[in-house]
PDB file of C-alpha atoms in Angstrom:
ATOM      1  CA  UNK A   1       0.136   0.179  -0.042  1.00  0.00           C
ATOM      2  CA  UNK A   2       1.390   3.622  -1.131  1.00  0.00           C
ATOM      3  CA  UNK A   3       0.517   6.194   1.885  1.00  0.00           C
ATOM      4  CA  UNK A   4       2.435   8.699   0.126  1.00  0.00           C
ATOM      5  CA  UNK A   5      -0.320  11.018  -1.401  1.00  0.00           C
ATOM      6  CA  UNK A   6      -2.594  10.282   1.580  1.00  0.00           C
ATOM      7  CA  UNK A   7       0.325  11.569   3.755  1.00  0.00           C
ATOM      8  CA  UNK A   8       0.751  14.452   1.899  1.00  0.00           C
ATOM      9  CA  UNK A   9      -3.476  15.356   1.487  1.00  0.00           C
ATOM     10  CA  UNK A  10      -3.250  14.992   5.678  1.00  0.00           C
ATOM     11  CA  UNK A  11      -0.682  17.371   5.809  1.00  0.00           C
ATOM     12  CA  UNK A  12      -2.262  19.707   3.913  1.00  0.00           C
ATOM     13  CA  UNK A  13      -5.647  19.550   5.517  1.00  0.00           C
ATOM     14  CA  UNK A  14      -7.029  18.033   1.847  1.00  0.00           C
ATOM     15  CA  UNK A  15      -7.658  14.652   3.208  1.00  0.00           C
ATOM     16  CA  UNK A  16     -11.504  13.255   2.161  1.00  0.00           C
ATOM     17  CA  UNK A  17     -13.989  12.476   5.344  1.00  0.00           C
ATOM     18  CA  UNK A  18     -13.326   8.619   4.270  1.00  0.00           C
ATOM     19  CA  UNK A  19      -9.167   9.267   4.734  1.00  0.00           C
ATOM     20  CA  UNK A  20      -9.458  10.738   7.829  1.00  0.00           C
ATOM     21  CA  UNK A  21     -11.667   8.057   8.944  1.00  0.00           C
ATOM     22  CA  UNK A  22      -9.400   5.603   8.039  1.00  0.00           C
ATOM     23  CA  UNK A  23      -6.313   7.223   9.657  1.00  0.00           C
ATOM     24  CA  UNK A  24      -8.534   7.448  12.879  1.00  0.00           C
ATOM     25  CA  UNK A  25      -9.369   3.915  12.903  1.00  0.00           C
ATOM     26  CA  UNK A  26      -5.936   2.932  12.173  1.00  0.00           C
ATOM     27  CA  UNK A  27      -4.499   5.169  14.954  1.00  0.00           C
ATOM     28  CA  UNK A  28      -7.524   3.506  17.250  1.00  0.00           C
ATOM     29  CA  UNK A  29      -6.373   0.047  16.223  1.00  0.00           C
ATOM     30  CA  UNK A  30      -2.751   0.677  16.788  1.00  0.00           C
ATOM     31  CA  UNK A  31      -3.635   2.191  20.192  1.00  0.00           C
ATOM     32  CA  UNK A  32      -5.839  -0.842  21.174  1.00  0.00           C
ATOM     33  CA  UNK A  33      -3.143  -3.400  20.469  1.00  0.00           C
ATOM     34  CA  UNK A  34      -0.991  -1.421  22.788  1.00  0.00           C
ATOM     35  CA  UNK A  35      -3.445  -1.770  25.599  1.00  0.00           C
ATOM     36  CA  UNK A  36      -3.697   1.740  26.138  1.00  0.00           C
ATOM     37  CA  UNK A  37      -7.102   2.945  25.272  1.00  0.00           C
ATOM     38  CA  UNK A  38      -8.525   2.817  28.660  1.00  0.00           C
ATOM     39  CA  UNK A  39      -5.474   4.640  30.002  1.00  0.00           C
ATOM     40  CA  UNK A  40      -6.033   7.245  27.582  1.00  0.00           C
ATOM     41  CA  UNK A  41      -9.807   7.895  28.016  1.00  0.00           C
ATOM     42  CA  UNK A  42      -9.154   8.088  31.649  1.00  0.00           C
ATOM     43  CA  UNK A  43      -6.279  10.809  31.362  1.00  0.00           C
ATOM     44  CA  UNK A  44      -8.105  12.471  28.022  1.00  0.00           C
ATOM     45  CA  UNK A  45     -11.626  11.867  27.905  1.00  0.00           C
ATOM     46  CA  UNK A  46     -13.605   9.814  25.289  1.00  0.00           C
ATOM     47  CA  UNK A  47     -12.692  11.935  22.569  1.00  0.00           C
ATOM     48  CA  UNK A  48      -8.670  11.765  23.228  1.00  0.00           C
ATOM     49  CA  UNK A  49      -8.371  10.381  19.435  1.00  0.00           C
ATOM     50  CA  UNK A  50      -9.020  13.952  18.155  1.00  0.00           C
ATOM     51  CA  UNK A  51      -6.362  15.333  20.273  1.00  0.00           C
ATOM     52  CA  UNK A  52      -3.547  12.522  19.023  1.00  0.00           C
ATOM     53  CA  UNK A  53      -4.840  13.177  15.489  1.00  0.00           C
ATOM     54  CA  UNK A  54      -4.031  16.477  15.825  1.00  0.00           C
ATOM     55  CA  UNK A  55      -0.629  15.769  17.083  1.00  0.00           C
ATOM     56  CA  UNK A  56      -0.072  13.246  13.906  1.00  0.00           C
ATOM     57  CA  UNK A  57      -0.954  16.314  11.430  1.00  0.00           C
ATOM     58  CA  UNK A  58       1.738  18.051  13.215  1.00  0.00           C
ATOM     59  CA  UNK A  59       4.347  15.445  12.545  1.00  0.00           C
ATOM     60  CA  UNK A  60       3.620  14.617   9.221  1.00  0.00           C
ATOM     61  CA  UNK A  61       3.672  18.584   8.176  1.00  0.00           C
ATOM     62  CA  UNK A  62       6.799  18.579   9.941  1.00  0.00           C
ATOM     63  CA  UNK A  63       7.727  15.282   7.637  1.00  0.00           C
ATOM     64  CA  UNK A  64       6.186  16.442   4.567  1.00  0.00           C
ATOM     65  CA  UNK A  65       9.465  17.580   2.357  1.00  0.00           C
ATOM     66  CA  UNK A  66      10.888  14.448   3.121  1.00  0.00           C
ATOM     67  CA  UNK A  67       7.788  12.487   1.864  1.00  0.00           C
ATOM     68  CA  UNK A  68       7.355  14.489  -0.963  1.00  0.00           C
ATOM     69  CA  UNK A  69      10.704  13.382  -2.013  1.00  0.00           C
ATOM     70  CA  UNK A  70       9.805   9.739  -1.779  1.00  0.00           C
ATOM     71  CA  UNK A  71       8.189   8.084  -4.744  1.00  0.00           C
ATOM     72  CA  UNK A  72       6.476   5.332  -2.302  1.00  0.00           C
ATOM     73  CA  UNK A  73       5.696   5.389   1.268  1.00  0.00           C
ATOM     74  CA  UNK A  74       5.190   2.197   2.783  1.00  0.00           C
ATOM     75  CA  UNK A  75       1.954   1.139   5.510  1.00  0.00           C
ATOM     76  CA  UNK A  76       4.899   0.301   7.817  1.00  0.00           C
ATOM     77  CA  UNK A  77       6.440   4.001   7.501  1.00  0.00           C
ATOM     78  CA  UNK A  78       2.946   5.348   8.364  1.00  0.00           C
ATOM     79  CA  UNK A  79       2.510   3.245  11.382  1.00  0.00           C
ATOM     80  CA  UNK A  80       5.814   4.134  12.584  1.00  0.00           C
ATOM     81  CA  UNK A  81       4.682   7.680  12.406  1.00  0.00           C
ATOM     82  CA  UNK A  82       1.713   6.790  14.296  1.00  0.00           C
ATOM     83  CA  UNK A  83       3.471   4.739  16.838  1.00  0.00           C
ATOM     84  CA  UNK A  84       5.721   7.831  17.349  1.00  0.00           C
ATOM     85  CA  UNK A  85       2.718  10.123  18.380  1.00  0.00           C
ATOM     86  CA  UNK A  86       1.215   7.791  20.427  1.00  0.00           C
ATOM     87  CA  UNK A  87       4.283   7.347  22.392  1.00  0.00           C
ATOM     88  CA  UNK A  88       4.875  11.197  22.974  1.00  0.00           C
ATOM     89  CA  UNK A  89       1.266  11.197  24.107  1.00  0.00           C
ATOM     90  CA  UNK A  90       1.605   8.190  26.493  1.00  0.00           C
ATOM     91  CA  UNK A  91       4.728   9.976  27.915  1.00  0.00           C
ATOM     92  CA  UNK A  92       2.765  12.890  29.269  1.00  0.00           C
ATOM     93  CA  UNK A  93       0.527  10.923  31.407  1.00  0.00           C
ATOM     94  CA  UNK A  94       1.992  10.542  35.133  1.00  0.00           C
ATOM     95  CA  UNK A  95       5.204   8.910  33.649  1.00  0.00           C
ATOM     96  CA  UNK A  96       6.177   7.657  37.179  1.00  0.00           C
ATOM     97  CA  UNK A  97       2.818   5.532  37.532  1.00  0.00           C
ATOM     98  CA  UNK A  98       1.513   4.852  34.081  1.00  0.00           C
ATOM     99  CA  UNK A  99       4.967   3.866  32.120  1.00  0.00           C
ATOM    100  CA  UNK A 100       6.538   0.266  32.759  1.00  0.00           C
ATOM    101  CA  UNK A 101       9.530   0.514  34.815  1.00  0.00           C
ATOM    102  CA  UNK A 102      11.755  -1.321  31.552  1.00  0.00           C
ATOM    103  CA  UNK A 103      10.628   1.715  29.333  1.00  0.00           C
ATOM    104  CA  UNK A 104      11.171   4.574  31.726  1.00  0.00           C
ATOM    105  CA  UNK A 105      14.175   3.460  33.550  1.00  0.00           C
ATOM    106  CA  UNK A 106      17.248   5.603  32.859  1.00  0.00           C
ATOM    107  CA  UNK A 107      19.886   4.711  30.108  1.00  0.00           C
ATOM    108  CA  UNK A 108      22.863   3.262  31.951  1.00  0.00           C
ATOM    109  CA  UNK A 109      26.305   4.164  30.678  1.00  0.00           C
ATOM    110  CA  UNK A 110      26.433   0.902  28.540  1.00  0.00           C
ATOM    111  CA  UNK A 111      23.215   1.636  26.803  1.00  0.00           C
ATOM    112  CA  UNK A 112      24.604   5.053  25.815  1.00  0.00           C
ATOM    113  CA  UNK A 113      27.917   3.342  24.177  1.00  0.00           C
ATOM    114  CA  UNK A 114      25.858   1.309  22.363  1.00  0.00           C
ATOM    115  CA  UNK A 115      23.744   3.962  20.702  1.00  0.00           C
ATOM    116  CA  UNK A 116      26.953   6.028  20.363  1.00  0.00           C
ATOM    117  CA  UNK A 117      28.740   3.333  18.491  1.00  0.00           C
ATOM    118  CA  UNK A 118      27.547   4.147  15.045  1.00  0.00           C
ATOM    119  CA  UNK A 119      27.624   8.065  15.669  1.00  0.00           C
ATOM    120  CA  UNK A 120      24.518   7.860  13.636  1.00  0.00           C
ATOM    121  CA  UNK A 121      21.903   7.533  16.064  1.00  0.00           C
ATOM    122  CA  UNK A 122      22.917   9.294  19.236  1.00  0.00           C
ATOM    123  CA  UNK A 123      20.776  12.248  19.310  1.00  0.00           C
ATOM    124  CA  UNK A 124      17.948  13.428  21.388  1.00  0.00           C
ATOM    125  CA  UNK A 125      17.141  10.609  23.963  1.00  0.00           C
ATOM    126  CA  UNK A 126      12.921   9.912  24.531  1.00  0.00           C
ATOM    127  CA  UNK A 127      11.218   7.573  26.163  1.00  0.00           C
ATOM    128  CA  UNK A 128       9.622   5.473  22.956  1.00  0.00           C
ATOM    129  CA  UNK A 129       8.914   2.310  21.826  1.00  0.00           C
ATOM    130  CA  UNK A 130      12.011   0.581  20.630  1.00  0.00           C
ATOM    131  CA  UNK A 131      11.822  -0.407  17.094  1.00  0.00           C
ATOM    132  CA  UNK A 132      12.188  -4.281  16.068  1.00  0.00           C
ATOM    133  CA  UNK A 133      15.302  -5.120  14.024  1.00  0.00           C
ATOM    134  CA  UNK A 134      13.587  -6.016  10.766  1.00  0.00           C
ATOM    135  CA  UNK A 135      11.010  -2.915  11.099  1.00  0.00           C
ATOM    136  CA  UNK A 136      14.025  -0.350  11.951  1.00  0.00           C
ATOM    137  CA  UNK A 137      15.654  -1.777   8.635  1.00  0.00           C
ATOM    138  CA  UNK A 138      12.542  -0.960   6.375  1.00  0.00           C
ATOM    139  CA  UNK A 139      12.187   2.452   8.104  1.00  0.00           C
ATOM    140  CA  UNK A 140      15.774   3.435   7.383  1.00  0.00           C
ATOM    141  CA  UNK A 141      15.448   2.260   3.798  1.00  0.00           C
ATOM    142  CA  UNK A 142      12.537   4.179   3.578  1.00  0.00           C
ATOM    143  CA  UNK A 143      14.144   7.311   4.828  1.00  0.00           C
ATOM    144  CA  UNK A 144      17.110   6.907   2.561  1.00  0.00           C
ATOM    145  CA  UNK A 145      17.945   7.721  -0.891  1.00  0.00           C
ATOM    146  CA  UNK A 146      20.177   5.605  -3.260  1.00  0.00           C
ATOM    147  CA  UNK A 147      22.591   8.245  -3.473  1.00  0.00           C
ATOM    148  CA  UNK A 148      23.038   7.892   0.463  1.00  0.00           C
ATOM    149  CA  UNK A 149      24.166   4.237  -0.047  1.00  0.00           C
ATOM    150  CA  UNK A 150      27.878   4.657  -0.880  1.00  0.00           C
ATOM    151  CA  UNK A 151      28.396   7.166   2.012  1.00  0.00           C
ATOM    152  CA  UNK A 152      26.766   5.144   4.629  1.00  0.00           C
ATOM    153  CA  UNK A 153      28.267   1.960   3.421  1.00  0.00           C
ATOM    154  CA  UNK A 154      31.585   3.476   3.448  1.00  0.00           C
ATOM    155  CA  UNK A 155      31.278   4.715   7.322  1.00  0.00           C
ATOM    156  CA  UNK A 156      29.385   1.622   8.316  1.00  0.00           C
ATOM    157  CA  UNK A 157      32.281  -0.364   6.814  1.00  0.00           C
ATOM    158  CA  UNK A 158      34.493   1.660   8.779  1.00  0.00           C
ATOM    159  CA  UNK A 159      32.554   1.377  12.094  1.00  0.00           C
ATOM    160  CA  UNK A 160      32.695  -2.371  11.665  1.00  0.00           C
ATOM    161  CA  UNK A 161      35.851  -3.564   9.826  1.00  0.00           C
ATOM    162  CA  UNK A 162      38.344  -0.502   9.874  1.00  0.00           C
ATOM    163  CA  UNK A 163      39.678  -1.248   6.842  1.00  0.00           C
ATOM    164  CA  UNK A 164      37.366   0.259   3.541  1.00  0.00           C
ATOM    165  CA  UNK A 165      37.877   1.651   0.160  1.00  0.00           C
ATOM    166  CA  UNK A 166      36.645   5.245  -0.134  1.00  0.00           C
ATOM    167  CA  UNK A 167      33.727   5.572  -2.823  1.00  0.00           C
ATOM    168  CA  UNK A 168      35.365   6.829  -6.284  1.00  0.00           C
ATOM    169  CA  UNK A 169      34.695   9.936  -7.576  1.00  0.00           C
ATOM    170  CA  UNK A 170      33.909  11.659  -4.074  1.00  0.00           C
ATOM    171  CA  UNK A 171      36.276  13.702  -2.199  1.00  0.00           C
ATOM    172  CA  UNK A 172      36.823  13.123   1.249  1.00  0.00           C
ATOM    173  CA  UNK A 173      35.548  16.490   2.045  1.00  0.00           C
ATOM    174  CA  UNK A 174      32.721  16.223  -0.008  1.00  0.00           C
ATOM    175  CA  UNK A 175      32.045  12.510   1.483  1.00  0.00           C
ATOM    176  CA  UNK A 176      32.169  14.145   5.186  1.00  0.00           C
ATOM    177  CA  UNK A 177      29.639  16.779   4.021  1.00  0.00           C
ATOM    178  CA  UNK A 178      27.333  14.220   2.845  1.00  0.00           C
ATOM    179  CA  UNK A 179      27.773  11.933   5.835  1.00  0.00           C
ATOM    180  CA  UNK A 180      27.041  14.825   8.102  1.00  0.00           C
ATOM    181  CA  UNK A 181      23.893  15.740   6.063  1.00  0.00           C
ATOM    182  CA  UNK A 182      22.684  12.292   6.165  1.00  0.00           C
ATOM    183  CA  UNK A 183      22.747  12.169   9.887  1.00  0.00           C
ATOM    184  CA  UNK A 184      21.005  15.420  10.448  1.00  0.00           C
ATOM    185  CA  UNK A 185      18.159  13.874   7.839  1.00  0.00           C
ATOM    186  CA  UNK A 186      18.022  11.024  10.265  1.00  0.00           C
ATOM    187  CA  UNK A 187      17.892  13.275  13.219  1.00  0.00           C
ATOM    188  CA  UNK A 188      15.262  15.569  11.836  1.00  0.00           C
ATOM    189  CA  UNK A 189      12.813  12.494  10.537  1.00  0.00           C
ATOM    190  CA  UNK A 190      13.880   9.246  12.025  1.00  0.00           C
ATOM    191  CA  UNK A 191      10.643   8.177  13.797  1.00  0.00           C
ATOM    192  CA  UNK A 192      12.636   6.323  16.723  1.00  0.00           C
ATOM    193  CA  UNK A 193      15.395   6.408  18.777  1.00  0.00           C
ATOM    194  CA  UNK A 194      16.505   2.853  18.164  1.00  0.00           C
ATOM    195  CA  UNK A 195      17.182   0.107  20.529  1.00  0.00           C
ATOM    196  CA  UNK A 196      21.065  -1.107  20.153  1.00  0.00           C
ATOM    197  CA  UNK A 197      20.001  -4.554  19.028  1.00  0.00           C
ATOM    198  CA  UNK A 198      17.903  -2.552  16.206  1.00  0.00           C
ATOM    199  CA  UNK A 199      20.862  -0.727  15.112  1.00  0.00           C
ATOM    200  CA  UNK A 200      23.121  -3.633  15.133  1.00  0.00           C
ATOM    201  CA  UNK A 201      20.663  -5.697  12.757  1.00  0.00           C
ATOM    202  CA  UNK A 202      20.407  -2.825  10.344  1.00  0.00           C
ATOM    203  CA  UNK A 203      24.009  -2.428  10.070  1.00  0.00           C
ATOM    204  CA  UNK A 204      24.772  -6.146   9.966  1.00  0.00           C
ATOM    205  CA  UNK A 205      21.896  -6.667   6.908  1.00  0.00           C
ATOM    206  CA  UNK A 206      22.610  -2.946   5.029  1.00  0.00           C
ATOM    207  CA  UNK A 207      26.317  -4.192   4.580  1.00  0.00           C
ATOM    208  CA  UNK A 208      25.222  -7.585   3.615  1.00  0.00           C
ATOM    209  CA  UNK A 209      22.100  -6.740   1.149  1.00  0.00           C
ATOM    210  CA  UNK A 210      23.198  -3.442   0.032  1.00  0.00           C
ATOM    211  CA  UNK A 211      26.928  -2.673   0.717  1.00  0.00           C
ATOM    212  CA  UNK A 212      28.198  -6.169  -0.486  1.00  0.00           C
ATOM    213  CA  UNK A 213      25.922  -7.154  -2.801  1.00  0.00           C
ATOM    214  CA  UNK A 214      25.767  -3.861  -4.797  1.00  0.00           C
ATOM    215  CA  UNK A 215      29.665  -3.534  -4.673  1.00  0.00           C
ATOM    216  CA  UNK A 216      29.958  -0.288  -2.657  1.00  0.00           C
ATOM    217  CA  UNK A 217      32.296  -2.066  -0.238  1.00  0.00           C
TER     218      UNK A 217
END
């Protein structure tokens, strides 16, 4: 399912009543699956979904330029945006009482080191649901353009193997600039703060399926 045009129309407030109902029902279904429907009702009232949809629209507006650059937006990417908004909404509800300890507990120094390892994902830390490895991999691919592949392959290879060939036709200075732009794009648009396990899964699979098979490293 291609959600690109739907998200653009929603960001611009041009969605049809049927499309708005579809987005609302999809969000409600996700909330029920997380078991938080009653918690939201107790704290925000029966019409809490309208508040979440408002936050969802704001989030999609912020990502609109990125969405417009894509030729295809997967259903999984749409759900990742929904998840991010729901988690943000949930974090406002008496965190010490409502958020499970395993989610709300402070990160240890080891957690920080695990995330810092790749130099890509170490940015603002938020209490959000962690993406599973395969889902996070798909989210990352949705955010990337093919022109990012050689740059990402080079720097990920350096993190893992420490001995990698620089992409041909790109100066060291331009390579670094493109790397910094890519990291900023992730910081601005990545819906998750990924777990160390999800990061490792992404690196291993990306190096294997993209970098090695397509000859970038």
